[in-house]
Short mmCIF file of C-alpha atoms in Angstrom, two decimals:
data_model
loop_
_atom_site.label_atom_id
_atom_site.label_comp_id
_atom_site.label_asym_id
_atom_site.label_seq_id
_atom_site.Cartn_x
_atom_site.Cartn_y
_atom_site.Cartn_z
CA MET A 1 -60.32 -70.77 79.29
CA MET A 2 -61.10 -72.77 76.43
CA ARG A 3 -57.94 -71.75 74.36
CA LEU A 4 -56.24 -73.21 77.11
CA PHE A 5 -57.69 -76.96 77.24
CA GLN A 6 -57.40 -77.03 73.45
CA GLN A 7 -53.92 -75.90 73.34
CA ASN A 8 -53.27 -78.52 76.47
CA PRO A 9 -55.63 -82.07 75.51
CA ILE A 10 -54.22 -83.63 78.75
CA LEU A 11 -56.03 -80.99 81.00
CA GLY A 12 -58.84 -81.66 78.79
CA TYR A 13 -59.44 -85.20 79.05
CA ALA A 14 -58.47 -84.75 82.89
CA LEU A 15 -61.84 -82.14 83.05
CA ALA A 16 -63.57 -85.22 81.67
CA VAL A 17 -63.05 -87.51 84.39
CA LEU A 18 -63.20 -84.53 86.96
CA SER A 19 -66.41 -83.59 85.96
CA ALA A 20 -67.68 -86.79 86.01
CA GLY A 21 -66.51 -87.92 89.09
CA LEU A 22 -68.03 -84.67 90.38
CA ALA A 23 -71.58 -84.97 89.20
CA PHE A 24 -71.41 -88.92 90.40
CA TYR A 25 -70.44 -87.48 93.91
CA VAL A 26 -73.29 -85.16 94.00
CA ARG A 27 -75.94 -87.63 92.14
CA TRP A 28 -75.01 -89.87 95.21
CA ALA A 29 -74.92 -87.28 97.77
CA LEU A 30 -78.82 -86.55 96.33
CA ASP A 31 -79.36 -90.31 95.99
CA GLY A 32 -81.76 -90.61 99.07
CA VAL A 33 -83.63 -87.05 97.76
CA LEU A 34 -84.54 -87.56 94.65
CA PRO A 35 -87.26 -89.57 93.39
CA PRO A 36 -86.73 -92.93 91.59
CA GLY A 37 -86.27 -92.25 87.66
CA PHE A 38 -83.65 -89.78 87.38
CA PRO A 39 -80.28 -91.43 86.93
CA TYR A 40 -78.47 -89.15 85.07
CA LEU A 41 -79.51 -86.04 86.05
CA THR A 42 -75.89 -84.52 87.54
CA PHE A 43 -74.28 -85.93 84.64
CA PHE A 44 -76.06 -84.22 81.36
CA PRO A 45 -74.89 -80.87 82.86
CA ALA A 46 -70.79 -82.29 83.39
CA VAL A 47 -71.29 -83.73 79.81
CA ILE A 48 -72.05 -80.42 78.42
CA LEU A 49 -69.51 -78.14 80.56
CA THR A 50 -66.45 -80.97 79.20
CA ALA A 51 -67.55 -80.91 75.79
CA PHE A 52 -68.01 -76.65 75.82
CA LEU A 53 -64.77 -76.02 77.28
CA ALA A 54 -62.23 -79.30 75.97
CA GLY A 55 -63.89 -80.46 73.22
CA MET A 56 -65.57 -83.46 71.37
CA TRP A 57 -63.39 -85.90 72.65
CA PRO A 58 -63.02 -85.26 76.52
CA GLY A 59 -66.83 -84.73 76.06
CA ILE A 60 -66.93 -87.93 75.10
CA LEU A 61 -64.95 -89.72 77.72
CA CYS A 62 -67.37 -87.50 80.56
CA ALA A 63 -70.49 -89.16 78.74
CA VAL A 64 -68.50 -92.90 78.64
CA LEU A 65 -67.75 -92.51 82.10
CA SER A 66 -71.55 -90.92 83.20
CA GLY A 67 -72.95 -92.77 81.71
CA LEU A 68 -70.76 -96.54 83.11
CA ALA A 69 -71.33 -95.31 86.43
CA ALA A 70 -75.35 -94.36 86.45
CA TRP A 71 -75.75 -97.90 84.96
CA TRP A 72 -73.91 -99.56 87.92
CA PHE A 73 -75.01 -97.23 90.86
CA PHE A 74 -78.29 -95.49 89.68
CA ILE A 75 -80.28 -98.06 86.98
CA LEU A 76 -82.15 -100.64 88.43
CA PRO A 77 -81.15 -103.38 88.98
CA ILE A 78 -78.33 -102.50 90.21
CA GLY A 79 -75.11 -103.66 88.49
CA PHE A 80 -74.43 -103.58 84.76
CA SER A 81 -77.58 -105.61 84.58
CA LEU A 82 -79.61 -104.97 81.03
CA THR A 83 -83.34 -105.38 80.75
CA GLY A 84 -85.56 -103.84 78.51
CA ALA A 85 -86.56 -100.78 81.23
CA SER A 86 -82.51 -100.15 81.76
CA ALA A 87 -81.83 -100.49 78.13
CA LEU A 88 -84.33 -98.22 77.01
CA THR A 89 -83.00 -95.40 79.71
CA LEU A 90 -78.98 -96.42 78.28
CA VAL A 91 -80.28 -95.18 75.04
CA PHE A 92 -82.06 -92.20 76.00
CA PHE A 93 -78.73 -91.36 77.84
CA VAL A 94 -76.23 -92.00 74.80
CA PHE A 95 -78.67 -90.06 71.94
CA VAL A 96 -78.99 -86.83 74.29
CA ALA A 97 -75.44 -86.84 75.42
CA ALA A 98 -74.60 -87.46 71.47
CA VAL A 99 -76.78 -84.91 70.66
CA ASP A 100 -75.29 -82.59 73.12
CA ILE A 101 -71.88 -83.37 72.37
CA THR A 102 -72.75 -82.64 68.53
CA VAL A 103 -74.04 -79.63 68.64
CA ILE A 104 -71.34 -78.02 70.78
CA GLU A 105 -68.87 -79.33 69.01
CA LEU A 106 -70.51 -77.74 65.61
CA MET A 107 -70.62 -74.68 67.50
CA ARG A 108 -67.29 -74.49 68.85
CA ARG A 109 -66.07 -74.84 65.24
CA ALA A 110 -68.07 -72.14 63.68
CA LEU A 111 -66.69 -69.77 66.85
CA ALA A 112 -63.54 -71.01 65.79
CA ASP A 113 -64.36 -70.32 62.16
CA LEU A 114 -65.95 -66.50 63.53
CA GLY A 115 -62.72 -66.03 65.25
CA ARG A 116 -60.31 -66.84 62.13
CA GLU A 117 -62.15 -64.48 59.97
CA GLN A 118 -62.30 -61.67 62.81
CA ALA A 119 -58.40 -62.20 63.05
CA LEU A 120 -58.02 -61.93 59.23
CA THR A 121 -60.35 -59.17 59.48
CA ALA A 122 -58.52 -57.00 61.64
CA GLN A 123 -54.78 -57.72 60.04
CA LEU A 124 -56.50 -56.82 56.67
CA TYR A 125 -58.11 -53.48 58.44
CA GLU A 126 -54.99 -52.90 60.16
CA ARG A 127 -52.60 -53.51 56.76
CA GLN A 128 -55.34 -50.88 55.13
CA ARG A 129 -54.83 -48.36 57.80
CA VAL A 130 -51.56 -48.47 57.63
CA MET A 131 -51.38 -47.61 53.86
CA PHE A 132 -53.81 -45.23 54.21
CA GLN A 133 -51.68 -43.48 56.95
CA GLU A 134 -48.66 -43.45 54.61
CA LEU A 135 -50.45 -42.56 51.48
CA GLN A 136 -51.59 -39.41 53.45
CA HIS A 137 -48.13 -39.09 54.93
CA ARG A 138 -46.88 -38.93 51.24
CA VAL A 139 -49.31 -36.82 50.17
CA ALA A 140 -48.47 -33.99 53.19
CA ASN A 141 -44.59 -34.41 52.10
CA ASN A 142 -44.92 -34.19 48.72
CA MET A 143 -47.11 -30.70 49.23
CA THR A 144 -44.41 -29.63 51.10
CA PHE A 145 -41.64 -30.43 48.69
CA VAL A 146 -43.57 -28.58 46.43
CA ALA A 147 -43.53 -25.73 48.60
CA ALA A 148 -39.73 -25.61 49.03
CA LEU A 149 -39.15 -25.83 45.04
CA LEU A 150 -41.66 -22.71 45.25
CA GLN A 151 -38.91 -21.06 47.98
CA ILE A 152 -36.03 -21.94 46.01
CA LYS A 153 -37.87 -20.61 42.34
CA LYS A 154 -38.41 -17.68 44.01
CA ARG A 155 -34.80 -16.62 44.94
CA THR A 156 -34.48 -16.40 41.29
CA ILE A 157 -37.13 -14.28 40.07
CA ASP A 158 -36.63 -10.14 40.21
CA ASN A 159 -40.65 -9.46 39.14
CA PRO A 160 -42.13 -8.75 43.04
CA GLN A 161 -45.62 -9.43 41.67
CA ALA A 162 -44.58 -12.81 40.46
CA ALA A 163 -42.42 -13.37 44.21
CA GLU A 164 -45.05 -12.31 45.80
CA ALA A 165 -47.20 -14.98 44.00
CA LEU A 166 -45.15 -17.92 44.69
CA ASP A 167 -45.02 -16.95 48.52
CA GLU A 168 -48.92 -17.05 48.74
CA ALA A 169 -48.54 -20.64 46.31
CA ARG A 170 -45.99 -21.34 48.75
CA GLU A 171 -47.87 -20.58 51.93
CA ARG A 172 -50.92 -22.31 50.95
CA LEU A 173 -49.62 -25.38 50.29
CA VAL A 174 -47.60 -25.79 53.53
CA THR A 175 -50.81 -25.15 54.87
CA MET A 176 -53.00 -27.47 53.85
CA ALA A 177 -50.08 -29.88 54.67
CA GLN A 178 -50.45 -28.94 58.05
CA ILE A 179 -54.31 -29.75 57.43
CA HIS A 180 -53.73 -33.06 56.32
CA ARG A 181 -51.43 -34.58 58.47
CA ARG A 182 -53.39 -32.93 61.72
CA LEU A 183 -56.87 -34.50 60.23
CA TYR A 184 -55.59 -37.39 59.07
CA ASP A 185 -53.19 -38.34 61.78
CA PRO A 186 -54.54 -41.52 64.22
CA ALA A 187 -53.17 -39.79 67.17
CA THR A 188 -55.78 -36.66 67.02
CA LEU A 189 -58.73 -38.60 65.20
CA GLU A 190 -60.42 -38.44 69.10
CA LEU A 191 -59.65 -34.72 69.10
CA SER A 192 -62.97 -32.76 69.23
CA VAL A 193 -63.43 -30.41 66.36
CA ALA A 194 -63.08 -27.39 68.76
CA ALA A 195 -59.57 -28.80 69.71
CA SER A 196 -57.94 -29.09 66.41
CA LEU A 197 -59.54 -25.43 65.44
CA THR A 198 -57.28 -24.46 67.76
CA ALA A 199 -54.44 -26.30 67.23
CA LEU A 200 -54.75 -24.94 63.66
CA CYS A 201 -55.10 -21.54 64.20
CA ASP A 202 -52.84 -21.48 66.89
CA ASP A 203 -50.54 -22.70 64.17
CA LEU A 204 -51.32 -19.68 61.53
CA VAL A 205 -50.43 -17.15 64.56
CA GLN A 206 -47.50 -18.66 64.99
CA ALA A 207 -46.55 -19.35 61.86
CA ALA A 208 -47.20 -15.49 60.58
CA GLY A 209 -45.19 -14.16 63.75
CA VAL A 210 -47.69 -11.90 64.94
CA ARG A 211 -47.64 -11.05 68.16
CA ASP A 212 -50.55 -10.52 70.92
CA VAL A 213 -53.42 -11.96 68.62
CA THR A 214 -55.39 -14.54 70.00
CA CYS A 215 -58.09 -16.86 68.63
CA SER A 216 -61.18 -17.31 70.30
CA ILE A 217 -62.74 -20.58 68.95
CA GLU A 218 -66.55 -22.29 69.48
CA ALA A 219 -67.30 -25.08 68.15
CA GLU A 220 -69.87 -27.64 69.25
CA GLY A 221 -72.47 -30.06 67.91
CA VAL A 222 -71.58 -30.33 63.86
CA GLU A 223 -69.94 -33.64 63.10
CA LEU A 224 -68.58 -33.98 59.17
CA ASP A 225 -66.25 -36.93 57.42
CA THR A 226 -62.48 -36.37 57.53
CA PRO A 227 -62.84 -34.82 53.35
CA ARG A 228 -65.61 -31.84 54.68
CA LEU A 229 -63.37 -30.79 57.54
CA VAL A 230 -60.49 -30.83 55.08
CA THR A 231 -62.17 -28.55 53.00
CA LEU A 232 -63.76 -26.59 56.37
CA PHE A 233 -60.60 -26.25 57.78
CA LEU A 234 -58.82 -25.31 54.23
CA LEU A 235 -61.27 -22.54 54.35
CA VAL A 236 -61.00 -21.19 57.72
CA ALA A 237 -56.87 -20.89 57.22
CA GLU A 238 -57.64 -18.83 53.92
CA VAL A 239 -59.70 -16.53 56.37
CA VAL A 240 -57.62 -16.76 58.94
CA THR A 241 -54.45 -16.15 57.60
CA ASN A 242 -56.20 -13.10 55.59
CA SER A 243 -56.93 -11.56 58.87
CA LEU A 244 -53.43 -12.20 59.95
CA LYS A 245 -51.87 -10.28 57.11
CA HIS A 246 -54.70 -7.22 56.81
CA ALA A 247 -56.27 -6.75 60.11
CA PHE A 248 -53.52 -6.15 62.61
CA ASN A 249 -51.44 -4.31 61.16
CA ALA A 250 -52.65 -1.06 62.58
CA GLY A 251 -52.43 -2.18 66.17
CA PRO A 252 -49.83 -4.34 69.04
CA SER A 253 -52.80 -6.78 69.41
CA GLY A 254 -56.30 -8.15 68.09
CA ARG A 255 -58.71 -11.25 68.32
CA ILE A 256 -60.37 -13.55 65.72
CA ARG A 257 -63.52 -15.13 66.48
CA VAL A 258 -64.10 -18.69 64.95
CA SER A 259 -67.42 -20.47 65.49
CA LEU A 260 -69.22 -23.38 64.13
CA LEU A 261 -72.18 -24.41 65.08
CA PRO A 262 -75.83 -26.04 64.05
CA GLN A 263 -78.45 -23.83 62.51
CA GLY A 264 -80.78 -26.43 62.50
CA GLY A 265 -82.92 -28.15 59.94
CA GLY A 266 -79.64 -29.74 58.78
CA PHE A 267 -77.49 -27.03 58.56
CA ALA A 268 -74.70 -25.31 59.99
CA VAL A 269 -72.96 -21.65 60.38
CA LEU A 270 -68.86 -20.54 60.33
CA VAL A 271 -68.45 -17.69 61.16
CA ILE A 272 -65.34 -15.74 61.53
CA GLY A 273 -64.62 -11.99 62.70
CA ASP A 274 -61.74 -9.65 63.81
CA ASP A 275 -61.85 -6.74 65.27
CA GLY A 276 -59.42 -5.14 62.85
CA PRO A 277 -60.78 -2.82 60.64
CA GLY A 278 -63.13 -4.54 58.07
CA PHE A 279 -62.56 -4.73 54.54
CA PRO A 280 -61.56 -1.78 52.42
CA ALA A 281 -64.43 0.04 50.59
CA ALA A 282 -62.42 -0.79 47.81
CA SER A 283 -62.16 -4.38 48.36
CA PRO A 284 -62.40 -6.50 44.50
CA GLU A 285 -64.90 -8.37 46.73
CA LEU A 286 -67.11 -5.64 47.77
CA GLN A 287 -66.98 -4.76 44.04
CA GLY A 288 -68.03 -7.66 42.60
CA ARG A 289 -64.09 -8.45 41.38
CA PRO A 290 -63.32 -11.20 43.68
CA SER A 291 -59.63 -11.65 44.09
CA LEU A 292 -57.55 -14.52 44.48
CA GLY A 293 -57.94 -14.81 48.29
CA PHE A 294 -62.23 -14.71 47.94
CA GLY A 295 -62.17 -16.60 44.79
CA ILE A 296 -60.53 -19.32 47.28
CA MET A 297 -63.27 -18.97 49.82
CA HIS A 298 -65.83 -19.20 47.01
CA SER A 299 -64.31 -22.44 45.78
CA LEU A 300 -63.95 -24.05 48.80
CA ALA A 301 -67.69 -22.85 49.95
CA GLY A 302 -68.92 -24.12 46.86
CA GLN A 303 -66.99 -27.74 47.45
CA LEU A 304 -69.30 -27.89 50.99
CA ASP A 305 -72.43 -26.87 48.69
CA GLY A 306 -72.32 -23.46 51.47
CA ARG A 307 -73.84 -19.92 50.95
CA LEU A 308 -70.37 -17.70 51.83
CA ASP A 309 -70.82 -13.84 52.27
CA PHE A 310 -69.59 -10.89 54.39
CA PRO A 311 -71.82 -9.37 56.84
CA GLN A 312 -71.31 -5.95 57.67
CA GLY A 313 -70.34 -4.88 61.20
CA PRO A 314 -66.94 -3.73 63.16
CA GLY A 315 -64.07 -5.94 61.65
CA ALA A 316 -63.56 -7.92 58.89
CA THR A 317 -66.72 -11.11 58.99
CA VAL A 318 -67.19 -13.98 56.75
CA ARG A 319 -69.94 -16.28 57.31
CA LEU A 320 -70.61 -19.40 55.70
CA VAL A 321 -74.06 -21.48 55.77
CA PHE A 322 -73.65 -25.00 54.26
CA PRO A 323 -75.64 -28.83 54.97
CA THR A 324 -73.99 -31.64 57.21
#
């Protein structure tokens, strides 16, 4: 409404005339009801409303019209008669109307300045968001590019162990790029942690080409910022990928369980398990000589200030307790 009057000053002055006329009509209708001494009862609200909606000059016009109407019709003696009492009444009206218009104009200017600052802040925020999104997109693209270079380099290597190492590095880079895109994509910011974990595990199962392997996700009550979520998701991806590679070779189907729940005291617990044969007795981790995969797990757990262990039981289970 205020913007409409600001864009069309003629409407503002029309509002001033209309407000003064309506205030006069109401005051005239109440003349027989009100006791003497209230000549401006209905004119003050008209001046305030006009100044607030249309601005200072329409407010001044409404105040002038209201003052003249009250002086002629409602201030004794009737007509433009000037006595000591009527002069004091007019001075009172001018003073109150001037204060009202001045305060409202200062408030309008402050609101206009605030609106400009908010628009500038929104513009800067949008620019920063676009730049940040582009940066994250480039980071993910760079990781994908490096993974492609590793794939090309693998074709020139005859050593099977070196080729396998390049494959593992390429797979990890692709996984990191996927996690990066998923967690920094504005379209997925509203997704819950459980939904994001489900999508991540589905992507890993599909990329591994393992049939009849399902992932069950349970995650609630844990809130983390995006950098810590990236680290946590990298750990989940590492463990789930290991399960997909080693846990279901002997059977046609399998199940991977991922649980992320609060533990109390400002801690959360992440449990990832499968129903495969479990860790072999000769596992380097169990013998105190961590392999590359276990070393990555411990490194990611350390970034979360967490404690990683491998509980005994059916299947292979990885458990992480970390502060939130």
